[in-house]
PDB file of N, CA, C and O in Angstrom:
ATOM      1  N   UNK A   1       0.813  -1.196   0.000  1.00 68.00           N
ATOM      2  CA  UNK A   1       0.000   0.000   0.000  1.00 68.00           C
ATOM      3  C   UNK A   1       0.859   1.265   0.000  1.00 68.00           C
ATOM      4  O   UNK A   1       0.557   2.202  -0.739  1.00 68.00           O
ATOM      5  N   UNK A   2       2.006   1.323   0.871  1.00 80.00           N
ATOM      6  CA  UNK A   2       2.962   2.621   0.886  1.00 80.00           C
ATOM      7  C   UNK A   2       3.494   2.458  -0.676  1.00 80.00           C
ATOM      8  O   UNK A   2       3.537   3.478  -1.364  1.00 80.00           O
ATOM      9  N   UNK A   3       3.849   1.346  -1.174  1.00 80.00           N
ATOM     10  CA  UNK A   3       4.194   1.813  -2.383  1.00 80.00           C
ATOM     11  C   UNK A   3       3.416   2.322  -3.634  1.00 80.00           C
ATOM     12  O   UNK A   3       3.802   3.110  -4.497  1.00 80.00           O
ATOM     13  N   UNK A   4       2.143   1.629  -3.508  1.00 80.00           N
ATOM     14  CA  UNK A   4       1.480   2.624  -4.286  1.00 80.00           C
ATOM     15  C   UNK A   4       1.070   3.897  -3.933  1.00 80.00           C
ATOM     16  O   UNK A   4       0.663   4.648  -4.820  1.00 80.00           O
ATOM     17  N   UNK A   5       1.114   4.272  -2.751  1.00 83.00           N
ATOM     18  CA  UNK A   5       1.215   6.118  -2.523  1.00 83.00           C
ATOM     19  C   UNK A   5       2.030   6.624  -3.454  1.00 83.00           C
ATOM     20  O   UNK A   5       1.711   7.537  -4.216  1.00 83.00           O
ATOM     21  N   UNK A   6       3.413   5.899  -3.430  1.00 82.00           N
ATOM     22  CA  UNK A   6       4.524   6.500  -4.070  1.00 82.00           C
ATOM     23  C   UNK A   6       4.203   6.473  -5.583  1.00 82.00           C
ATOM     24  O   UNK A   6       4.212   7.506  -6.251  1.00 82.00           O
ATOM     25  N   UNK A   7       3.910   5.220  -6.116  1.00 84.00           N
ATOM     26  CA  UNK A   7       4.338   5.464  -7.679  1.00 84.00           C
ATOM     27  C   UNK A   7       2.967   6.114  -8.426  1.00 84.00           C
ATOM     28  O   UNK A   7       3.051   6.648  -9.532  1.00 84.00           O
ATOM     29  N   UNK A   8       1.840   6.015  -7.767  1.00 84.00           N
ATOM     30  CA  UNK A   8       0.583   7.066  -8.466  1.00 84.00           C
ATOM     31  C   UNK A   8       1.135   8.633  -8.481  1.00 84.00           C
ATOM     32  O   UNK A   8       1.250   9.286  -9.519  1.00 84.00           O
ATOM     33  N   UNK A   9       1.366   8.986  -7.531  1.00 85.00           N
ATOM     34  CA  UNK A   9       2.208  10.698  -7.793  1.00 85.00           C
ATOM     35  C   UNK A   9       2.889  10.421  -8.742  1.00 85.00           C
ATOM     36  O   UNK A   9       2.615  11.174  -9.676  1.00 85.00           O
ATOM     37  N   UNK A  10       3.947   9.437  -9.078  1.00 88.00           N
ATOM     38  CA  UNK A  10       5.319   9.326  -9.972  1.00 88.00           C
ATOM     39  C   UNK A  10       4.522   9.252 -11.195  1.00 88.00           C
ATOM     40  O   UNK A  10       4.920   9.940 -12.135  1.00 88.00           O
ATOM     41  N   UNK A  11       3.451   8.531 -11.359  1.00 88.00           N
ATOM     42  CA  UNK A  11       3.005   7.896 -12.943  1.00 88.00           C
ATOM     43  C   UNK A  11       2.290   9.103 -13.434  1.00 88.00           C
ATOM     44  O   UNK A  11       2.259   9.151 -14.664  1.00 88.00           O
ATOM     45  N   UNK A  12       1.433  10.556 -12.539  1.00 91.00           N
ATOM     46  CA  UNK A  12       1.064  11.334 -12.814  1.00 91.00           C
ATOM     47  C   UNK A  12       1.501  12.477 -13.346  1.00 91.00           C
ATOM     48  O   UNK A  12       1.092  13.176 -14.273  1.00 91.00           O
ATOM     49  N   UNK A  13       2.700  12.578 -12.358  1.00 91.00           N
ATOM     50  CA  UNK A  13       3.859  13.644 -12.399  1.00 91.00           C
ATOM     51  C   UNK A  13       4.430  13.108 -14.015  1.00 91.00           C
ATOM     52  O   UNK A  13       4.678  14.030 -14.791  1.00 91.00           O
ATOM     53  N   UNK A  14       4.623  11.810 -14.487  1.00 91.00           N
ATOM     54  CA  UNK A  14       4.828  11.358 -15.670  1.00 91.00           C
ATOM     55  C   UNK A  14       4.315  11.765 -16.947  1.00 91.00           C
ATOM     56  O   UNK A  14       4.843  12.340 -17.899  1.00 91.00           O
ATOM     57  N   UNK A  15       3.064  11.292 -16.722  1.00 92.00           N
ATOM     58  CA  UNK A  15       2.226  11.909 -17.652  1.00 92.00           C
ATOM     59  C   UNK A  15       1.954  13.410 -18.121  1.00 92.00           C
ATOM     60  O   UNK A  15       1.463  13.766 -19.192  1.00 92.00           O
ATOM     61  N   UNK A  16       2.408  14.232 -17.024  1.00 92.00           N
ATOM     62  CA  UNK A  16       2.669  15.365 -17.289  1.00 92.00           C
ATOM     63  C   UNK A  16       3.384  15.969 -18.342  1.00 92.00           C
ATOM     64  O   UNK A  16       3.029  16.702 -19.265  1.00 92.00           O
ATOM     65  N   UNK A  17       4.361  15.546 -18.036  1.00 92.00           N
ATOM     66  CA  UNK A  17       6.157  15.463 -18.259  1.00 92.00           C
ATOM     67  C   UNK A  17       5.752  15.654 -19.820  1.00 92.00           C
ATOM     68  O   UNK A  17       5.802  16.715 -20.443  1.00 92.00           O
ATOM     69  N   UNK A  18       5.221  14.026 -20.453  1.00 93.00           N
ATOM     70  CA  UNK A  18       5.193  13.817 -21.275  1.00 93.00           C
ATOM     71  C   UNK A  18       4.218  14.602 -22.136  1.00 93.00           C
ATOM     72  O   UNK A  18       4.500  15.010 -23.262  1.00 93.00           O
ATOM     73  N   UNK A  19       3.157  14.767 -21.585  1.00 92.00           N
ATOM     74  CA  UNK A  19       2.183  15.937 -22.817  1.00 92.00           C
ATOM     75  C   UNK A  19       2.860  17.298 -22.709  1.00 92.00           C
ATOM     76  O   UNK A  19       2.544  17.995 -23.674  1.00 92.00           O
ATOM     77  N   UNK A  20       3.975  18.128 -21.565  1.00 92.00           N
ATOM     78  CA  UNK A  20       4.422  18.888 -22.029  1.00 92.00           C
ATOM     79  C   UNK A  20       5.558  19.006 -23.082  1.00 92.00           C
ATOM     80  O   UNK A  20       5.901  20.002 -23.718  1.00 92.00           O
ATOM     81  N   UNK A  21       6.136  17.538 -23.113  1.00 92.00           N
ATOM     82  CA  UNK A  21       7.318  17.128 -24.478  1.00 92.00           C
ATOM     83  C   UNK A  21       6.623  17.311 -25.199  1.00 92.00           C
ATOM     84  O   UNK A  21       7.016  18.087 -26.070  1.00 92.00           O
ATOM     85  N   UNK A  22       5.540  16.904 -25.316  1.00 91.00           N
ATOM     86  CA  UNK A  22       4.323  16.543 -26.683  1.00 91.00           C
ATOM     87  C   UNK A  22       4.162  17.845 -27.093  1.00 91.00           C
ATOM     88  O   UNK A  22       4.489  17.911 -28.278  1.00 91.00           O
ATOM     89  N   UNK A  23       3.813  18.904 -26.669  1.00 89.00           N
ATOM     90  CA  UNK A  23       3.644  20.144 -26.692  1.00 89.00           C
ATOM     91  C   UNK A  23       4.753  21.205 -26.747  1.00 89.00           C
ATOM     92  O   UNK A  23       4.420  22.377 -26.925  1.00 89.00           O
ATOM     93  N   UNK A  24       5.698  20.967 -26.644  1.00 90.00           N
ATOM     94  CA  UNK A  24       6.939  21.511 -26.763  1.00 90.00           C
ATOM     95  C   UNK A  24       7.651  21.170 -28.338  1.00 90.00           C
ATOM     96  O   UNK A  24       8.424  21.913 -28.943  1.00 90.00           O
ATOM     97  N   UNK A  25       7.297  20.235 -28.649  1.00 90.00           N
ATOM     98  CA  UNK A  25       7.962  19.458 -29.918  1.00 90.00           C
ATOM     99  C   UNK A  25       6.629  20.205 -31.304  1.00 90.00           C
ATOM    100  O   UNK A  25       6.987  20.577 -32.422  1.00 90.00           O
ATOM    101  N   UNK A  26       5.631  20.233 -30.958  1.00 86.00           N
ATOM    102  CA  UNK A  26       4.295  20.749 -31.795  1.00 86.00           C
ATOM    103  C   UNK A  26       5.208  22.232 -31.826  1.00 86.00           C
ATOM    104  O   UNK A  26       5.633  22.668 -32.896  1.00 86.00           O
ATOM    105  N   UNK A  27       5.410  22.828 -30.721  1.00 83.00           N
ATOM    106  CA  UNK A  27       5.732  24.221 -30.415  1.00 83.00           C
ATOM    107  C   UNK A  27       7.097  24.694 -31.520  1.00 83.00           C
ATOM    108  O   UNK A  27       7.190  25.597 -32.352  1.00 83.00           O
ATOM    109  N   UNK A  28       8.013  23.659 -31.086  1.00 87.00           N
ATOM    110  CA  UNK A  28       9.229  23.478 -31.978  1.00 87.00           C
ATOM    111  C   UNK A  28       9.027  23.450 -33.678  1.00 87.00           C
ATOM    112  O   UNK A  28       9.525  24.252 -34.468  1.00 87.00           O
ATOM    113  N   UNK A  29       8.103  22.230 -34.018  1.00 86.00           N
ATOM    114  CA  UNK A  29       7.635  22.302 -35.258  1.00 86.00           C
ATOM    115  C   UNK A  29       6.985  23.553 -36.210  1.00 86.00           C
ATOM    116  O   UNK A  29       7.052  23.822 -37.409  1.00 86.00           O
ATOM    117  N   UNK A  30       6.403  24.096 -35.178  1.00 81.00           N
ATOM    118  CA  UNK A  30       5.723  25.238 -36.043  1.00 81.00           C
ATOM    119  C   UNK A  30       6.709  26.682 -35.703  1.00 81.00           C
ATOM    120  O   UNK A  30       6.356  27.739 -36.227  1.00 81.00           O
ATOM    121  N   UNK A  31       7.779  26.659 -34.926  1.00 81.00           N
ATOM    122  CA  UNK A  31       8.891  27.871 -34.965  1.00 81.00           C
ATOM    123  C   UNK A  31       9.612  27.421 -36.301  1.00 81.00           C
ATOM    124  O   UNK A  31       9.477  28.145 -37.287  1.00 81.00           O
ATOM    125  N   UNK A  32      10.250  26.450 -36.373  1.00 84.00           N
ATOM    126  CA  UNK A  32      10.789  25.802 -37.572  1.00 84.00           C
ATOM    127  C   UNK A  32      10.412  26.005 -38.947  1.00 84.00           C
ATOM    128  O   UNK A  32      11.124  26.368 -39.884  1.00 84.00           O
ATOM    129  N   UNK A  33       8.839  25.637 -38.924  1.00 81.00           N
ATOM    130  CA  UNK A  33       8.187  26.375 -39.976  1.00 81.00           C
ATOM    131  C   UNK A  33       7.920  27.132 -40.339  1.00 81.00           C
ATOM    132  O   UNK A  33       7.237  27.201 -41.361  1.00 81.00           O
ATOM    133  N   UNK A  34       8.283  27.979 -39.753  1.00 78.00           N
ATOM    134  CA  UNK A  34       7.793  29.501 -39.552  1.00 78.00           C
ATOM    135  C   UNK A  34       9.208  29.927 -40.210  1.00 78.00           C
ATOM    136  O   UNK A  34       9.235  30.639 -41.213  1.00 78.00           O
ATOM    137  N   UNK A  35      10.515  29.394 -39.513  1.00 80.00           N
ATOM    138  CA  UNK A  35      11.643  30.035 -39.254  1.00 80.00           C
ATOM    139  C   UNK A  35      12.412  29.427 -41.128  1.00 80.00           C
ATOM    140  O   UNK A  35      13.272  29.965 -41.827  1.00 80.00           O
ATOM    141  N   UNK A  36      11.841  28.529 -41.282  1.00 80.00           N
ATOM    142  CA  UNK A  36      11.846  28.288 -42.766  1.00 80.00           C
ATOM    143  C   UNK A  36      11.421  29.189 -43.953  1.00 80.00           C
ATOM    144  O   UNK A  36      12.035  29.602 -44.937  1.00 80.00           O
ATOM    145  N   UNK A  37      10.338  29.322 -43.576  1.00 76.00           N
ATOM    146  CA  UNK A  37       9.408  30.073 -44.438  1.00 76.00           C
ATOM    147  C   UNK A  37       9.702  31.861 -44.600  1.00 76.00           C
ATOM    148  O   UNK A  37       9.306  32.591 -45.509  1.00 76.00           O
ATOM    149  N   UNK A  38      10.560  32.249 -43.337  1.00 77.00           N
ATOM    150  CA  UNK A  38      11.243  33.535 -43.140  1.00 77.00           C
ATOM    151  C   UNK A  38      12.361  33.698 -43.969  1.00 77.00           C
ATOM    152  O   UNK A  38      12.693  34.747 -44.522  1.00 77.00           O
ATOM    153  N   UNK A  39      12.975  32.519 -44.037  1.00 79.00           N
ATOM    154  CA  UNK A  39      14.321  32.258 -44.734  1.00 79.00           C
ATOM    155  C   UNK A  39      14.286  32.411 -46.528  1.00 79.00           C
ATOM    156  O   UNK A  39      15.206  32.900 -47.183  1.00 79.00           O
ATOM    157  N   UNK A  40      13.080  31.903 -47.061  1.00 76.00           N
ATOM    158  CA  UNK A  40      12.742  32.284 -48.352  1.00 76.00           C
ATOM    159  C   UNK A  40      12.483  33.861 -48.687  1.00 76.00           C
ATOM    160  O   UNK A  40      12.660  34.444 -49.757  1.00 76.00           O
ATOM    161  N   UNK A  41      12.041  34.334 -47.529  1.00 73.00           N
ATOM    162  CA  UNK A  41      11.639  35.554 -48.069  1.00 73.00           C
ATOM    163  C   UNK A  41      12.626  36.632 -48.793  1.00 73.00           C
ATOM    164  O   UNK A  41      13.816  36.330 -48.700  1.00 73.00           O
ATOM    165  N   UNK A  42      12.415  37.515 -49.310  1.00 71.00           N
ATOM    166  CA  UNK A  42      13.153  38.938 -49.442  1.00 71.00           C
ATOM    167  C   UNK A  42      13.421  39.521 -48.091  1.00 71.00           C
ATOM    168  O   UNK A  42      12.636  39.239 -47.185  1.00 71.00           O
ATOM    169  N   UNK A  43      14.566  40.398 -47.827  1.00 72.00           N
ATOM    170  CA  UNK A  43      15.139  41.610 -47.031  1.00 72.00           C
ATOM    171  C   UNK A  43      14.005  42.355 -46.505  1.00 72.00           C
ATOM    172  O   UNK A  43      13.724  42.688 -45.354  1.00 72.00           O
ATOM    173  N   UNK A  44      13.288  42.582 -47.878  1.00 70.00           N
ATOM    174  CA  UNK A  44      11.948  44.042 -47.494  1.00 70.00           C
ATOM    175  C   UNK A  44      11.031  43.311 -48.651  1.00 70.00           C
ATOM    176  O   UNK A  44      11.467  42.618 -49.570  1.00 70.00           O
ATOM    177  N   UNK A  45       9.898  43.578 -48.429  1.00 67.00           N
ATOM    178  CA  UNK A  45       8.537  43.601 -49.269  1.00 67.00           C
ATOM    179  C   UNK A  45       8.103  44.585 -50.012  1.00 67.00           C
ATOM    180  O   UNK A  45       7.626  45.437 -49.263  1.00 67.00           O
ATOM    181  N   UNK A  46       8.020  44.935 -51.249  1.00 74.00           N
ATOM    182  CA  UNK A  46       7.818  45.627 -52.324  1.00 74.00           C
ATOM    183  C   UNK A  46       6.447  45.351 -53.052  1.00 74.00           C
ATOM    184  O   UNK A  46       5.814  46.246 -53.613  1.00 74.00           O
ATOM    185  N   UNK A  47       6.075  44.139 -53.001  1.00 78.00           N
ATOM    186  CA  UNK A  47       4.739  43.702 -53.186  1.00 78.00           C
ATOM    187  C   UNK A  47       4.507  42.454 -52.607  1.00 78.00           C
ATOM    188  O   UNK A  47       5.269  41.574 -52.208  1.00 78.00           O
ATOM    189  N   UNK A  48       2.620  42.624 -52.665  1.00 79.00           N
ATOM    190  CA  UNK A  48       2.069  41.678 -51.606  1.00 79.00           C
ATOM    191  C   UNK A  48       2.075  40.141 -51.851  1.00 79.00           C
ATOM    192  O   UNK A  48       1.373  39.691 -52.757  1.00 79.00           O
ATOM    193  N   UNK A  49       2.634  39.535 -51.287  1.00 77.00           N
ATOM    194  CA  UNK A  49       3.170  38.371 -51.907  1.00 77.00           C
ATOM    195  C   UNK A  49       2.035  37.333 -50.939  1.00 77.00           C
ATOM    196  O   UNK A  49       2.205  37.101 -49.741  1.00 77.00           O
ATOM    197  N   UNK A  50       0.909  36.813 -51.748  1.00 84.00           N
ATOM    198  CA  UNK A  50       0.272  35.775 -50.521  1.00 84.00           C
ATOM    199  C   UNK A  50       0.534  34.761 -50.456  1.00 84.00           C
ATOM    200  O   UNK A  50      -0.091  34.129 -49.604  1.00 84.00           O
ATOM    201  N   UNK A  51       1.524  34.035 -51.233  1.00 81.00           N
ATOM    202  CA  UNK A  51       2.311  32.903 -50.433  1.00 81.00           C
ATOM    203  C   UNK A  51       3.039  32.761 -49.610  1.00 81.00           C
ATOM    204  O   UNK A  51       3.201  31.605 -49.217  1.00 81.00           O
ATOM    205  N   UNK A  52       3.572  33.514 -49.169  1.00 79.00           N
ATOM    206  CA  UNK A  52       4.355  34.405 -48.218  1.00 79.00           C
ATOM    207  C   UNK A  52       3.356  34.258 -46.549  1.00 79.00           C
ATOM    208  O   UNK A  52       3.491  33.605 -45.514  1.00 79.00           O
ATOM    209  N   UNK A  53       2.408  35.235 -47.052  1.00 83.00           N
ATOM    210  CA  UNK A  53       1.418  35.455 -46.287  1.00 83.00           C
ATOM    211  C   UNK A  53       1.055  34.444 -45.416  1.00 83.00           C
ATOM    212  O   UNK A  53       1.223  34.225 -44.217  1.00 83.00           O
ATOM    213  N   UNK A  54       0.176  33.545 -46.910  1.00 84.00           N
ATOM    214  CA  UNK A  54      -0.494  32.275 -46.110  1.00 84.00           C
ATOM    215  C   UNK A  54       0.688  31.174 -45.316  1.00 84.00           C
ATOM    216  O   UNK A  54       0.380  30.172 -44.671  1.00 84.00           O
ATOM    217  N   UNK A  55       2.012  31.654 -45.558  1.00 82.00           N
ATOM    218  CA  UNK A  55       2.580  30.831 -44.849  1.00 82.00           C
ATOM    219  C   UNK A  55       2.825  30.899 -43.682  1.00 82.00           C
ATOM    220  O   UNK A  55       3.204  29.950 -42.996  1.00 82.00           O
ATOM    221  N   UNK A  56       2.634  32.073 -43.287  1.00 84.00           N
ATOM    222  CA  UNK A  56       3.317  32.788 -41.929  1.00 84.00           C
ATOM    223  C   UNK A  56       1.451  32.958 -41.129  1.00 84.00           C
ATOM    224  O   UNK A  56       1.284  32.204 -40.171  1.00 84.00           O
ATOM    225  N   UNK A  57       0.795  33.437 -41.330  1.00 89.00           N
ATOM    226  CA  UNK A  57      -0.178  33.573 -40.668  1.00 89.00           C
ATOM    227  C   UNK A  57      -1.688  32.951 -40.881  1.00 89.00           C
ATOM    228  O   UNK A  57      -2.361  32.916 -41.911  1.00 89.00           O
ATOM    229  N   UNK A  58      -1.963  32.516 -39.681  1.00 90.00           N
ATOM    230  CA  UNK A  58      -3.376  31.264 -39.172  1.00 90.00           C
ATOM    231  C   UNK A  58      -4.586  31.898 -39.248  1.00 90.00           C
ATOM    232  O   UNK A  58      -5.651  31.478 -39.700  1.00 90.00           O
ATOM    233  N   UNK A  59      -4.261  33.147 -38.670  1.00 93.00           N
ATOM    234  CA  UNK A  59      -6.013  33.411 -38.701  1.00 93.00           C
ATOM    235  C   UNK A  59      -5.782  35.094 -38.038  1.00 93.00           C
ATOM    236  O   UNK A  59      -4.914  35.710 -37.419  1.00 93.00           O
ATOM    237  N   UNK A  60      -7.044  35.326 -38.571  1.00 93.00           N
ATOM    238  CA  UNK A  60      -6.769  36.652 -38.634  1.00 93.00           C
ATOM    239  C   UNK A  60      -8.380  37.214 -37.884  1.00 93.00           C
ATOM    240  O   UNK A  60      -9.419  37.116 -38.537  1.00 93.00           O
ATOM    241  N   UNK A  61      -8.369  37.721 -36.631  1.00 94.00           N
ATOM    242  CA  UNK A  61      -9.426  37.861 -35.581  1.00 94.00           C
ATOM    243  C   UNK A  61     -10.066  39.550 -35.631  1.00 94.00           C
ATOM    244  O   UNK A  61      -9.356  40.545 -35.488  1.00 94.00           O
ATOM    245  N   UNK A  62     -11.209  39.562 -35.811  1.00 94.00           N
ATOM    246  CA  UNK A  62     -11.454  41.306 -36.302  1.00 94.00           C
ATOM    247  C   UNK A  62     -12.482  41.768 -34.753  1.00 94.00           C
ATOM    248  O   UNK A  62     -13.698  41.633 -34.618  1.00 94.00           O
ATOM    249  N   UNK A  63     -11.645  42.233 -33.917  1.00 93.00           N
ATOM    250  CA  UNK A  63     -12.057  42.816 -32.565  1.00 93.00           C
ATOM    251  C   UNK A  63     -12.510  44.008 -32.370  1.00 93.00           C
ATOM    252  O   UNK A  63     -12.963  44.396 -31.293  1.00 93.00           O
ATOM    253  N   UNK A  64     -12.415  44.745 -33.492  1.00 92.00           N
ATOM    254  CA  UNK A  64     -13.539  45.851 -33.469  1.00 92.00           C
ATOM    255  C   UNK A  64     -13.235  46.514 -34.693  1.00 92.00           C
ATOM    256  O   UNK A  64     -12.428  46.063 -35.507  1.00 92.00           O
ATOM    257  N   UNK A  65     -13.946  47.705 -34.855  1.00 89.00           N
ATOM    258  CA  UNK A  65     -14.045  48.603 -35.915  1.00 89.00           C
ATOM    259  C   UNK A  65     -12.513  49.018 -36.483  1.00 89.00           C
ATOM    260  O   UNK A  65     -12.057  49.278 -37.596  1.00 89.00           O
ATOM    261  N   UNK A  66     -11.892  48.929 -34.937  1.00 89.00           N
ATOM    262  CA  UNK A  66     -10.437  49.443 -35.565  1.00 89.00           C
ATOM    263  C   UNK A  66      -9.307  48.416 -34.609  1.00 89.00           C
ATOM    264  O   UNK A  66      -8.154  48.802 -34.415  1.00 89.00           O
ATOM    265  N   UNK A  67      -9.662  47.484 -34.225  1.00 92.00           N
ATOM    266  CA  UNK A  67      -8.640  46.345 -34.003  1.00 92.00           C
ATOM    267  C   UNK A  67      -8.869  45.364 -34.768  1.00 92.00           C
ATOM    268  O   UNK A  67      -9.874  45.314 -35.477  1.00 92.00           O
ATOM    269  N   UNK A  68      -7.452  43.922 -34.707  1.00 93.00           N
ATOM    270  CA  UNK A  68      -7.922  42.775 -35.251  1.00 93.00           C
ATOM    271  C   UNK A  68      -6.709  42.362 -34.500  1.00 93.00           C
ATOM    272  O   UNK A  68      -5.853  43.182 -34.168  1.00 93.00           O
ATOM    273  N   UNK A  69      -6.625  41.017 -34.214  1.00 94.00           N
ATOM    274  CA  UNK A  69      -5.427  40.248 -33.659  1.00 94.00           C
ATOM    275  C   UNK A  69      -5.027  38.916 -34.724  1.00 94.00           C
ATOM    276  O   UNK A  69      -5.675  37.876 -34.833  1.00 94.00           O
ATOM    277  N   UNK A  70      -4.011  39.213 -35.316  1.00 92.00           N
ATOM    278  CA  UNK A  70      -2.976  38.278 -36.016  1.00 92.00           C
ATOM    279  C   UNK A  70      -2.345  37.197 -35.801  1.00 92.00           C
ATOM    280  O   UNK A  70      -1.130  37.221 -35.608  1.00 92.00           O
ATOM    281  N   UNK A  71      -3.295  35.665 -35.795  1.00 92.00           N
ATOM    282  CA  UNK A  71      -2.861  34.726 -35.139  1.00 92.00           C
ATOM    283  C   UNK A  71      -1.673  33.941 -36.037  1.00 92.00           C
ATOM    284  O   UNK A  71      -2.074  33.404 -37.070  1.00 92.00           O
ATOM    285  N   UNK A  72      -0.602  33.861 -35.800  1.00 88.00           N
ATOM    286  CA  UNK A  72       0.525  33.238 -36.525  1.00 88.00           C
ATOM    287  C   UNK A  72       0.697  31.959 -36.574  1.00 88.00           C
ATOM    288  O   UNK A  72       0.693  31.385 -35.485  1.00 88.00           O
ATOM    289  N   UNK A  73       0.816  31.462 -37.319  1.00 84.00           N
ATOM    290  CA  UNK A  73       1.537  30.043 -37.632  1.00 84.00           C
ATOM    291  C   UNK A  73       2.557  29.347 -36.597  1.00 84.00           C
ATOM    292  O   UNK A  73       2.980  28.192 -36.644  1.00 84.00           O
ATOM    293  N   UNK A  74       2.731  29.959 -36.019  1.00 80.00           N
ATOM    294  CA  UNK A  74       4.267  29.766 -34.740  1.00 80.00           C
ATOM    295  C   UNK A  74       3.776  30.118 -33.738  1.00 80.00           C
ATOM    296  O   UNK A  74       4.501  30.329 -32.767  1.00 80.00           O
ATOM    297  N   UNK A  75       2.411  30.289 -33.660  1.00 83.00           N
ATOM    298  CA  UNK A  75       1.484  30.615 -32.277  1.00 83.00           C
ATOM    299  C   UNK A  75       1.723  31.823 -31.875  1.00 83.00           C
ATOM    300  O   UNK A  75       0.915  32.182 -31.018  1.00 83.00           O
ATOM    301  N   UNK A  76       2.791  32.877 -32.245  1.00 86.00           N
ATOM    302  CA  UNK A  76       2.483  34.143 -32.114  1.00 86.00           C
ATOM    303  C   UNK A  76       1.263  34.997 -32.335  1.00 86.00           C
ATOM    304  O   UNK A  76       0.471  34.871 -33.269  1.00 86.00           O
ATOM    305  N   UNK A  77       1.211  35.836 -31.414  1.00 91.00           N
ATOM    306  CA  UNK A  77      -0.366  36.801 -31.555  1.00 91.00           C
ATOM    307  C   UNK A  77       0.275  37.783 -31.920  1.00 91.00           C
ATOM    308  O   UNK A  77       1.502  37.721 -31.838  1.00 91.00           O
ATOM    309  N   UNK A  78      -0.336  38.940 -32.413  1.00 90.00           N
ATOM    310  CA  UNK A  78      -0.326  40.321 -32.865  1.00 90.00           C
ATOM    311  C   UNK A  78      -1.444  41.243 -32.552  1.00 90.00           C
ATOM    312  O   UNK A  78      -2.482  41.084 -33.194  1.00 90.00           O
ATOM    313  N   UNK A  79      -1.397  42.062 -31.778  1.00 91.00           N
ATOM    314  CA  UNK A  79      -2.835  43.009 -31.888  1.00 91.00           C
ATOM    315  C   UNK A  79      -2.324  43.915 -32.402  1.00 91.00           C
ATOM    316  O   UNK A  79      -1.266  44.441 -32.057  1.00 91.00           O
ATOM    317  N   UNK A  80      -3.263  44.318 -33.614  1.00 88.00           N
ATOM    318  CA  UNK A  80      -2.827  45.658 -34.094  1.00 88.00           C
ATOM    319  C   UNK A  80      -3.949  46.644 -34.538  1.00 88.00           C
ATOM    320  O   UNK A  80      -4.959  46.350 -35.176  1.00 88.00           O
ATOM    321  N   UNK A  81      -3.627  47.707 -34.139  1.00 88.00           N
ATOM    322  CA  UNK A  81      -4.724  48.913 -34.503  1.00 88.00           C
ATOM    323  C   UNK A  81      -4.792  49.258 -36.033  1.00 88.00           C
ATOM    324  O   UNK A  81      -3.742  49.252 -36.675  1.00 88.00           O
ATOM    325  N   UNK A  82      -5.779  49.506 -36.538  1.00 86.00           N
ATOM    326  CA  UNK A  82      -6.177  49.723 -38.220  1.00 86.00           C
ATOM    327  C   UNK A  82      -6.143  50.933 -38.107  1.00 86.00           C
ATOM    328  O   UNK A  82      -6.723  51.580 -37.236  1.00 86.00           O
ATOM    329  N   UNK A  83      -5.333  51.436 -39.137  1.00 82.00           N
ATOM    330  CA  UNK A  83      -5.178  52.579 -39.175  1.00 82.00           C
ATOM    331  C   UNK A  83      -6.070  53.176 -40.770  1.00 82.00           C
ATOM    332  O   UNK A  83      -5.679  52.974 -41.919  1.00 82.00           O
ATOM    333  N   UNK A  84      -7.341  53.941 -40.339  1.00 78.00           N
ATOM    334  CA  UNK A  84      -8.240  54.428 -41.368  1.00 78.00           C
ATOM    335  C   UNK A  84      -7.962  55.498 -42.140  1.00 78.00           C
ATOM    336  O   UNK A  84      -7.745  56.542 -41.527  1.00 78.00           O
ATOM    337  N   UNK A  85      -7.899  55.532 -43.542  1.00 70.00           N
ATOM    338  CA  UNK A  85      -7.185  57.060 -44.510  1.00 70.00           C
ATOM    339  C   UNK A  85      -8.145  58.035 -44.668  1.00 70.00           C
ATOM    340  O   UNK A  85      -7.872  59.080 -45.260  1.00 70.00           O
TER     341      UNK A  85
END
């Protein structure tokens, strides 16, 4: 009985462990991809290139009249204010 006190914490504390590897390696994968896809690009942007685009960014969130938040491919966020002419 004392030893199973011990190894249920251990097998939990385990399982932990492991979905944060799991999640760390997903995390890794999509910096990589990201950090790939940076590497093709040009210095500066001169025109709108949407392969480019669609490579780098997931989704694109419209929070009001004059915000939207820029969900990235590499799990980076962006909030950015729209600026109206």
């Amino acid at each position: 009985m004392k030893l199973r006190r011990i190894i249920i914490p251990i097998k939990e504390k385990k399982a932990v462990i492991e979905q944060h590897r799991k999640e760390n390696s997903q995390a890794m994968s999509r910096i990589e991809s990201t950090a790939d896809a940076i590497k093709q690009m040009p210095n500066h942007f001169t025109d709108w290139d949407e392969s480019i685009i669609r490579q780098l960014v997931d989704t694109v969130k419209v929070v009001s009249a004059d915000r939207i938040i820029v969900y990235l491919r590499s799990g980076t966020q962006v909030e950015q204010e729209i600026v109206k002419s």
